[in-house]
PDB file of C-alpha atoms in Angstrom:
ATOM      1  CA  MET A   1     104.328 140.957 -16.719  1.00 56.00           C
ATOM      2  CA  SER A   2     100.614 141.271 -17.409  1.00 77.00           C
ATOM      3  CA  ALA A   3      98.388 142.922 -14.883  1.00 90.00           C
ATOM      4  CA  ARG A   4      98.209 141.121 -11.579  1.00 97.00           C
ATOM      5  CA  ILE A   5      94.705 141.760 -10.455  1.00 98.00           C
ATOM      6  CA  ALA A   6      92.001 139.390  -9.285  1.00 98.00           C
ATOM      7  CA  THR A   7      88.511 139.311  -7.834  1.00 98.00           C
ATOM      8  CA  VAL A   8      87.108 136.470  -5.767  1.00 98.00           C
ATOM      9  CA  SER A   9      83.748 136.030  -4.210  1.00 98.00           C
ATOM     10  CA  ARG A  10      82.726 133.665  -1.252  1.00 98.00           C
ATOM     11  CA  ASP A  11      79.113 133.161  -0.505  1.00 98.00           C
ATOM     12  CA  THR A  12      78.097 130.889   2.557  1.00 97.00           C
ATOM     13  CA  ASN A  13      75.323 130.771   5.071  1.00 97.00           C
ATOM     14  CA  GLU A  14      77.575 132.734   7.371  1.00 97.00           C
ATOM     15  CA  THR A  15      79.303 135.310   5.112  1.00 98.00           C
ATOM     16  CA  GLN A  16      79.163 137.051   1.764  1.00 98.00           C
ATOM     17  CA  ILE A  17      82.631 138.427   0.838  1.00 98.00           C
ATOM     18  CA  LYS A  18      84.086 139.981  -2.297  1.00 98.00           C
ATOM     19  CA  VAL A  19      87.699 140.701  -2.572  1.00 98.00           C
ATOM     20  CA  SER A  20      89.572 142.462  -5.377  1.00 98.00           C
ATOM     21  CA  VAL A  21      93.330 142.905  -5.315  1.00 98.00           C
ATOM     22  CA  ASN A  22      95.817 144.652  -7.486  1.00 98.00           C
ATOM     23  CA  LEU A  23      99.399 143.484  -6.587  1.00 98.00           C
ATOM     24  CA  ASP A  24     100.886 146.460  -8.387  1.00 97.00           C
ATOM     25  CA  GLY A  25      98.712 149.135  -6.894  1.00 97.00           C
ATOM     26  CA  GLU A  26      99.186 152.370  -5.143  1.00 97.00           C
ATOM     27  CA  GLY A  27      98.421 151.256  -1.515  1.00 98.00           C
ATOM     28  CA  ARG A  28      94.698 151.895  -1.566  1.00 98.00           C
ATOM     29  CA  LEU A  29      91.980 150.379   0.534  1.00 98.00           C
ATOM     30  CA  SER A  30      88.320 150.316   0.304  1.00 98.00           C
ATOM     31  CA  SER A  31      86.916 148.038   3.007  1.00 96.00           C
ATOM     32  CA  GLN A  32      83.671 147.510   4.650  1.00 92.00           C
ATOM     33  CA  THR A  33      83.840 144.456   6.880  1.00 97.00           C
ATOM     34  CA  GLY A  34      81.774 145.577   9.919  1.00 96.00           C
ATOM     35  CA  VAL A  35      84.794 144.894  12.054  1.00 97.00           C
ATOM     36  CA  PRO A  36      86.422 148.424  12.522  1.00 96.00           C
ATOM     37  CA  PHE A  37      89.768 147.118  13.853  1.00 97.00           C
ATOM     38  CA  LEU A  38      90.071 144.679  11.107  1.00 97.00           C
ATOM     39  CA  ASP A  39      89.644 147.470   8.591  1.00 98.00           C
ATOM     40  CA  HIS A  40      92.269 149.422  10.274  1.00 97.00           C
ATOM     41  CA  MET A  41      94.613 146.524   9.925  1.00 98.00           C
ATOM     42  CA  LEU A  42      93.798 145.895   6.335  1.00 98.00           C
ATOM     43  CA  ASP A  43      94.630 149.488   5.654  1.00 98.00           C
ATOM     44  CA  GLN A  44      98.019 148.748   7.012  1.00 98.00           C
ATOM     45  CA  VAL A  45      98.539 145.875   4.618  1.00 98.00           C
ATOM     46  CA  ALA A  46      97.395 147.867   1.702  1.00 98.00           C
ATOM     47  CA  ARG A  47      99.468 150.956   2.404  1.00 98.00           C
ATOM     48  CA  HIS A  48     102.705 149.234   3.396  1.00 98.00           C
ATOM     49  CA  GLY A  49     102.310 146.489   0.706  1.00 98.00           C
ATOM     50  CA  MET A  50     101.565 149.035  -1.975  1.00 98.00           C
ATOM     51  CA  ILE A  51      98.568 146.685  -2.846  1.00 98.00           C
ATOM     52  CA  ASP A  52      95.098 147.953  -3.789  1.00 98.00           C
ATOM     53  CA  LEU A  53      92.395 146.148  -1.932  1.00 98.00           C
ATOM     54  CA  ASP A  54      88.652 146.451  -2.394  1.00 98.00           C
ATOM     55  CA  ILE A  55      86.852 144.521   0.271  1.00 98.00           C
ATOM     56  CA  ASN A  56      83.127 144.134   0.920  1.00 98.00           C
ATOM     57  CA  ALA A  57      82.018 141.662   3.635  1.00 98.00           C
ATOM     58  CA  THR A  58      78.769 140.886   5.223  1.00 97.00           C
ATOM     59  CA  GLY A  59      78.770 138.282   7.996  1.00 97.00           C
ATOM     60  CA  ASP A  60      76.938 136.954  11.012  1.00 97.00           C
ATOM     61  CA  LEU A  61      78.363 139.566  13.341  1.00 96.00           C
ATOM     62  CA  HIS A  62      75.289 139.150  15.572  1.00 95.00           C
ATOM     63  CA  ILE A  63      76.913 135.942  16.678  1.00 95.00           C
ATOM     64  CA  ASP A  64      80.612 137.164  16.785  1.00 95.00           C
ATOM     65  CA  ASP A  65      83.379 138.223  14.455  1.00 98.00           C
ATOM     66  CA  HIS A  66      84.873 134.803  13.967  1.00 98.00           C
ATOM     67  CA  HIS A  67      83.273 133.861  10.597  1.00 98.00           C
ATOM     68  CA  THR A  68      83.792 137.200   8.962  1.00 98.00           C
ATOM     69  CA  VAL A  69      87.450 137.308   9.994  1.00 98.00           C
ATOM     70  CA  GLU A  70      88.283 133.735   9.016  1.00 98.00           C
ATOM     71  CA  ASP A  71      86.436 133.860   5.759  1.00 98.00           C
ATOM     72  CA  LEU A  72      88.000 137.166   4.835  1.00 98.00           C
ATOM     73  CA  GLY A  73      91.410 135.587   5.303  1.00 98.00           C
ATOM     74  CA  ILE A  74      90.422 132.737   3.012  1.00 98.00           C
ATOM     75  CA  THR A  75      89.034 134.963   0.247  1.00 98.00           C
ATOM     76  CA  LEU A  76      92.065 137.262   0.405  1.00 98.00           C
ATOM     77  CA  GLY A  77      94.297 134.315   0.079  1.00 98.00           C
ATOM     78  CA  GLN A  78      92.290 133.031  -2.999  1.00 98.00           C
ATOM     79  CA  ALA A  79      92.549 136.413  -4.558  1.00 98.00           C
ATOM     80  CA  PHE A  80      96.347 136.534  -3.963  1.00 98.00           C
ATOM     81  CA  PHE A  81      96.751 133.051  -5.323  1.00 98.00           C
ATOM     82  CA  LYS A  82      94.700 134.020  -8.477  1.00 98.00           C
ATOM     83  CA  ALA A  83      96.540 137.312  -8.971  1.00 98.00           C
ATOM     84  CA  ILE A  84     100.118 136.052  -8.562  1.00 97.00           C
ATOM     85  CA  GLY A  85      99.776 133.552 -11.516  1.00 95.00           C
ATOM     86  CA  ASP A  86     102.479 131.172 -12.156  1.00 95.00           C
ATOM     87  CA  LYS A  87     104.999 133.184 -10.011  1.00 96.00           C
ATOM     88  CA  ARG A  88     107.607 133.550 -12.736  1.00 96.00           C
ATOM     89  CA  GLY A  89     109.855 136.442 -12.265  1.00 96.00           C
ATOM     90  CA  ILE A  90     108.893 137.294  -8.726  1.00 97.00           C
ATOM     91  CA  TYR A  91     111.339 137.597  -5.705  1.00 98.00           C
ATOM     92  CA  ARG A  92     109.200 134.812  -3.995  1.00 98.00           C
ATOM     93  CA  TYR A  93     110.571 135.534  -0.458  1.00 98.00           C
ATOM     94  CA  GLY A  94     109.760 138.599   1.609  1.00 98.00           C
ATOM     95  CA  HIS A  95     110.573 139.744   5.204  1.00 98.00           C
ATOM     96  CA  ALA A  96     110.169 142.716   7.353  1.00 98.00           C
ATOM     97  CA  TYR A  97     110.829 144.031  10.949  1.00 98.00           C
ATOM     98  CA  VAL A  98     108.455 146.807  12.044  1.00 98.00           C
ATOM     99  CA  PRO A  99     108.508 148.692  15.203  1.00 98.00           C
ATOM    100  CA  LEU A 100     105.761 150.806  16.773  1.00 98.00           C
ATOM    101  CA  ASP A 101     106.937 152.410  20.037  1.00 98.00           C
ATOM    102  CA  GLU A 102     107.663 149.557  22.347  1.00 98.00           C
ATOM    103  CA  ALA A 103     106.411 146.814  20.036  1.00 98.00           C
ATOM    104  CA  LEU A 104     108.435 144.952  17.454  1.00 99.00           C
ATOM    105  CA  SER A 105     107.370 142.231  15.075  1.00 99.00           C
ATOM    106  CA  ARG A 106     108.861 140.201  12.259  1.00 99.00           C
ATOM    107  CA  VAL A 107     107.137 138.584   9.375  1.00 99.00           C
ATOM    108  CA  VAL A 108     108.758 136.281   6.786  1.00 99.00           C
ATOM    109  CA  ILE A 109     106.786 134.927   3.780  1.00 99.00           C
ATOM    110  CA  ASP A 110     107.529 132.370   0.998  1.00 98.00           C
ATOM    111  CA  PHE A 111     105.217 131.935  -1.919  1.00 98.00           C
ATOM    112  CA  SER A 112     106.319 128.356  -1.868  1.00 97.00           C
ATOM    113  CA  GLY A 113     102.973 126.653  -2.918  1.00 97.00           C
ATOM    114  CA  ARG A 114     103.159 124.980   0.564  1.00 97.00           C
ATOM    115  CA  PRO A 115     100.828 126.176   3.195  1.00 98.00           C
ATOM    116  CA  GLY A 116     102.277 126.816   6.714  1.00 98.00           C
ATOM    117  CA  LEU A 117     101.570 129.172   9.412  1.00 98.00           C
ATOM    118  CA  TYR A 118     104.005 129.532  12.315  1.00 98.00           C
ATOM    119  CA  MET A 119     102.767 132.360  14.604  1.00 98.00           C
ATOM    120  CA  ASN A 120     104.533 133.181  17.784  1.00 98.00           C
ATOM    121  CA  VAL A 121     102.420 136.069  19.325  1.00 98.00           C
ATOM    122  CA  GLU A 122     101.326 136.413  22.913  1.00 98.00           C
ATOM    123  CA  PHE A 123      98.930 139.221  23.036  1.00 98.00           C
ATOM    124  CA  THR A 124      98.748 141.208  26.139  1.00 98.00           C
ATOM    125  CA  ARG A 125      95.023 141.684  25.942  1.00 98.00           C
ATOM    126  CA  ASP A 126      92.113 139.326  24.911  1.00 98.00           C
ATOM    127  CA  THR A 127      90.467 141.932  22.802  1.00 97.00           C
ATOM    128  CA  ILE A 128      91.350 145.074  20.851  1.00 97.00           C
ATOM    129  CA  GLY A 129      88.331 147.131  20.673  1.00 92.00           C
ATOM    130  CA  SER A 130      85.649 144.383  20.267  1.00 92.00           C
ATOM    131  CA  LEU A 131      87.900 142.095  18.290  1.00 97.00           C
ATOM    132  CA  ASP A 132      89.042 138.930  19.916  1.00 98.00           C
ATOM    133  CA  THR A 133      92.712 138.682  19.383  1.00 98.00           C
ATOM    134  CA  GLN A 134      92.559 134.842  18.745  1.00 98.00           C
ATOM    135  CA  LEU A 135      90.951 135.681  15.402  1.00 98.00           C
ATOM    136  CA  PHE A 136      94.182 137.095  14.043  1.00 98.00           C
ATOM    137  CA  TRP A 137      95.446 133.393  13.916  1.00 98.00           C
ATOM    138  CA  GLU A 138      92.192 132.507  12.087  1.00 98.00           C
ATOM    139  CA  PHE A 139      92.734 135.294   9.571  1.00 98.00           C
ATOM    140  CA  PHE A 140      96.288 134.399   8.780  1.00 99.00           C
ATOM    141  CA  GLN A 141      95.422 130.590   8.712  1.00 98.00           C
ATOM    142  CA  GLY A 142      92.770 131.209   6.100  1.00 98.00           C
ATOM    143  CA  PHE A 143      95.149 133.365   4.000  1.00 99.00           C
ATOM    144  CA  VAL A 144      98.054 130.859   4.133  1.00 98.00           C
ATOM    145  CA  ASN A 145      95.916 127.894   3.275  1.00 98.00           C
ATOM    146  CA  HIS A 146      94.407 129.573   0.189  1.00 98.00           C
ATOM    147  CA  ALA A 147      97.329 131.750  -0.951  1.00 98.00           C
ATOM    148  CA  ARG A 148      99.574 128.622  -0.480  1.00 98.00           C
ATOM    149  CA  VAL A 149     102.339 130.357   1.245  1.00 98.00           C
ATOM    150  CA  THR A 150     104.549 129.613   4.313  1.00 98.00           C
ATOM    151  CA  LEU A 151     104.237 132.481   6.746  1.00 99.00           C
ATOM    152  CA  HIS A 152     106.194 132.981   9.978  1.00 99.00           C
ATOM    153  CA  ILE A 153     104.950 135.751  12.410  1.00 99.00           C
ATOM    154  CA  ASP A 154     106.909 136.677  15.484  1.00 98.00           C
ATOM    155  CA  ASN A 155     105.948 139.463  17.852  1.00 98.00           C
ATOM    156  CA  ILE A 156     109.415 139.998  19.449  1.00 98.00           C
ATOM    157  CA  LYS A 157     108.318 142.491  22.077  1.00 98.00           C
ATOM    158  CA  GLY A 158     105.480 144.784  23.056  1.00 98.00           C
ATOM    159  CA  PHE A 159     102.947 145.402  25.907  1.00 98.00           C
ATOM    160  CA  ASN A 160     100.346 147.271  24.025  1.00 98.00           C
ATOM    161  CA  ALA A 161      98.180 144.850  22.226  1.00 98.00           C
ATOM    162  CA  HIS A 162      97.142 147.503  19.622  1.00 98.00           C
ATOM    163  CA  HIS A 163     100.796 148.018  18.898  1.00 98.00           C
ATOM    164  CA  GLN A 164     101.440 144.387  18.748  1.00 98.00           C
ATOM    165  CA  ALA A 165      98.730 143.893  16.148  1.00 98.00           C
ATOM    166  CA  GLU A 166      99.644 146.884  14.116  1.00 98.00           C
ATOM    167  CA  THR A 167     103.320 145.982  13.832  1.00 98.00           C
ATOM    168  CA  ILE A 168     102.295 142.491  12.698  1.00 99.00           C
ATOM    169  CA  PHE A 169     100.033 143.729   9.895  1.00 98.00           C
ATOM    170  CA  LYS A 170     102.479 146.423   8.746  1.00 98.00           C
ATOM    171  CA  ALA A 171     105.237 143.882   8.598  1.00 99.00           C
ATOM    172  CA  PHE A 172     102.897 141.532   6.780  1.00 99.00           C
ATOM    173  CA  GLY A 173     102.267 144.240   4.049  1.00 98.00           C
ATOM    174  CA  ARG A 174     105.908 144.972   3.730  1.00 98.00           C
ATOM    175  CA  ALA A 175     106.807 141.284   3.384  1.00 99.00           C
ATOM    176  CA  LEU A 176     104.150 140.741   0.782  1.00 98.00           C
ATOM    177  CA  ARG A 177     105.431 143.924  -1.125  1.00 98.00           C
ATOM    178  CA  MET A 178     108.900 142.295  -1.246  1.00 98.00           C
ATOM    179  CA  ALA A 179     107.823 138.783  -2.183  1.00 98.00           C
ATOM    180  CA  VAL A 180     105.547 139.649  -5.028  1.00 98.00           C
ATOM    181  CA  ALA A 181     107.720 142.355  -6.542  1.00 97.00           C
ATOM    182  CA  GLU A 182     109.103 141.716 -10.031  1.00 95.00           C
ATOM    183  CA  ASP A 183     112.873 140.702  -9.916  1.00 96.00           C
ATOM    184  CA  PRO A 184     114.427 142.112 -13.109  1.00 94.00           C
ATOM    185  CA  ARG A 185     117.205 139.271 -12.944  1.00 95.00           C
ATOM    186  CA  MET A 186     114.562 136.578 -12.754  1.00 93.00           C
ATOM    187  CA  GLU A 187     112.411 137.759 -15.652  1.00 92.00           C
ATOM    188  CA  GLY A 188     110.449 134.816 -17.098  1.00 92.00           C
ATOM    189  CA  GLN A 189     112.256 132.428 -14.749  1.00 95.00           C
ATOM    190  CA  MET A 190     110.630 130.368 -11.976  1.00 94.00           C
ATOM    191  CA  PRO A 191     112.188 131.234  -8.596  1.00 96.00           C
ATOM    192  CA  SER A 192     112.739 127.462  -7.732  1.00 95.00           C
ATOM    193  CA  THR A 193     115.151 124.787  -8.934  1.00 94.00           C
ATOM    194  CA  LYS A 194     111.986 122.550  -9.065  1.00 92.00           C
ATOM    195  CA  GLY A 195     110.719 124.580 -12.120  1.00 90.00           C
ATOM    196  CA  SER A 196     107.362 125.039 -10.467  1.00 89.00           C
ATOM    197  CA  LEU A 197     105.885 126.368  -7.396  1.00 91.00           C
TER     198      LEU A 197
END
């Protein structure tokens, strides 16, 4: 397969974002979003997904983190969609269970071409650091809509909100890694009976 890399920019009145992805990377992150806990979570995605991410985001953080987090999800999704190409030869599906102490989360993804987010998470706190936990849904919704994937996220247990979030993002990275990996038995083939995704 050719190099699976992409760079996407998003420039609005609320945010200016540039995202570069390498799906066959070494798990490296360079991220400046202005939202520290989000950078920490993106580091989990890169490291556990073995995906290189280069992210620069400037947003209207004087209002709140909402636009930056949502638009980053959108831009990251666009970059994945561009980098994955026609999806020939990939595994397509990915899943992971990840624990962190008392917390356990499951993430399942399908590069189906059909956007759908099914997120069953009850955070035990409204904020982690200064980040509103409602914004995780906005991030994943933006990603799903623009990467055109089906994504199921379930936090099965946990009482520490930091641990809940971290297990979700680590599992997301692991599921991505599995789904985008090249399947030697599917080389050149579309992983769908439809013939396209």
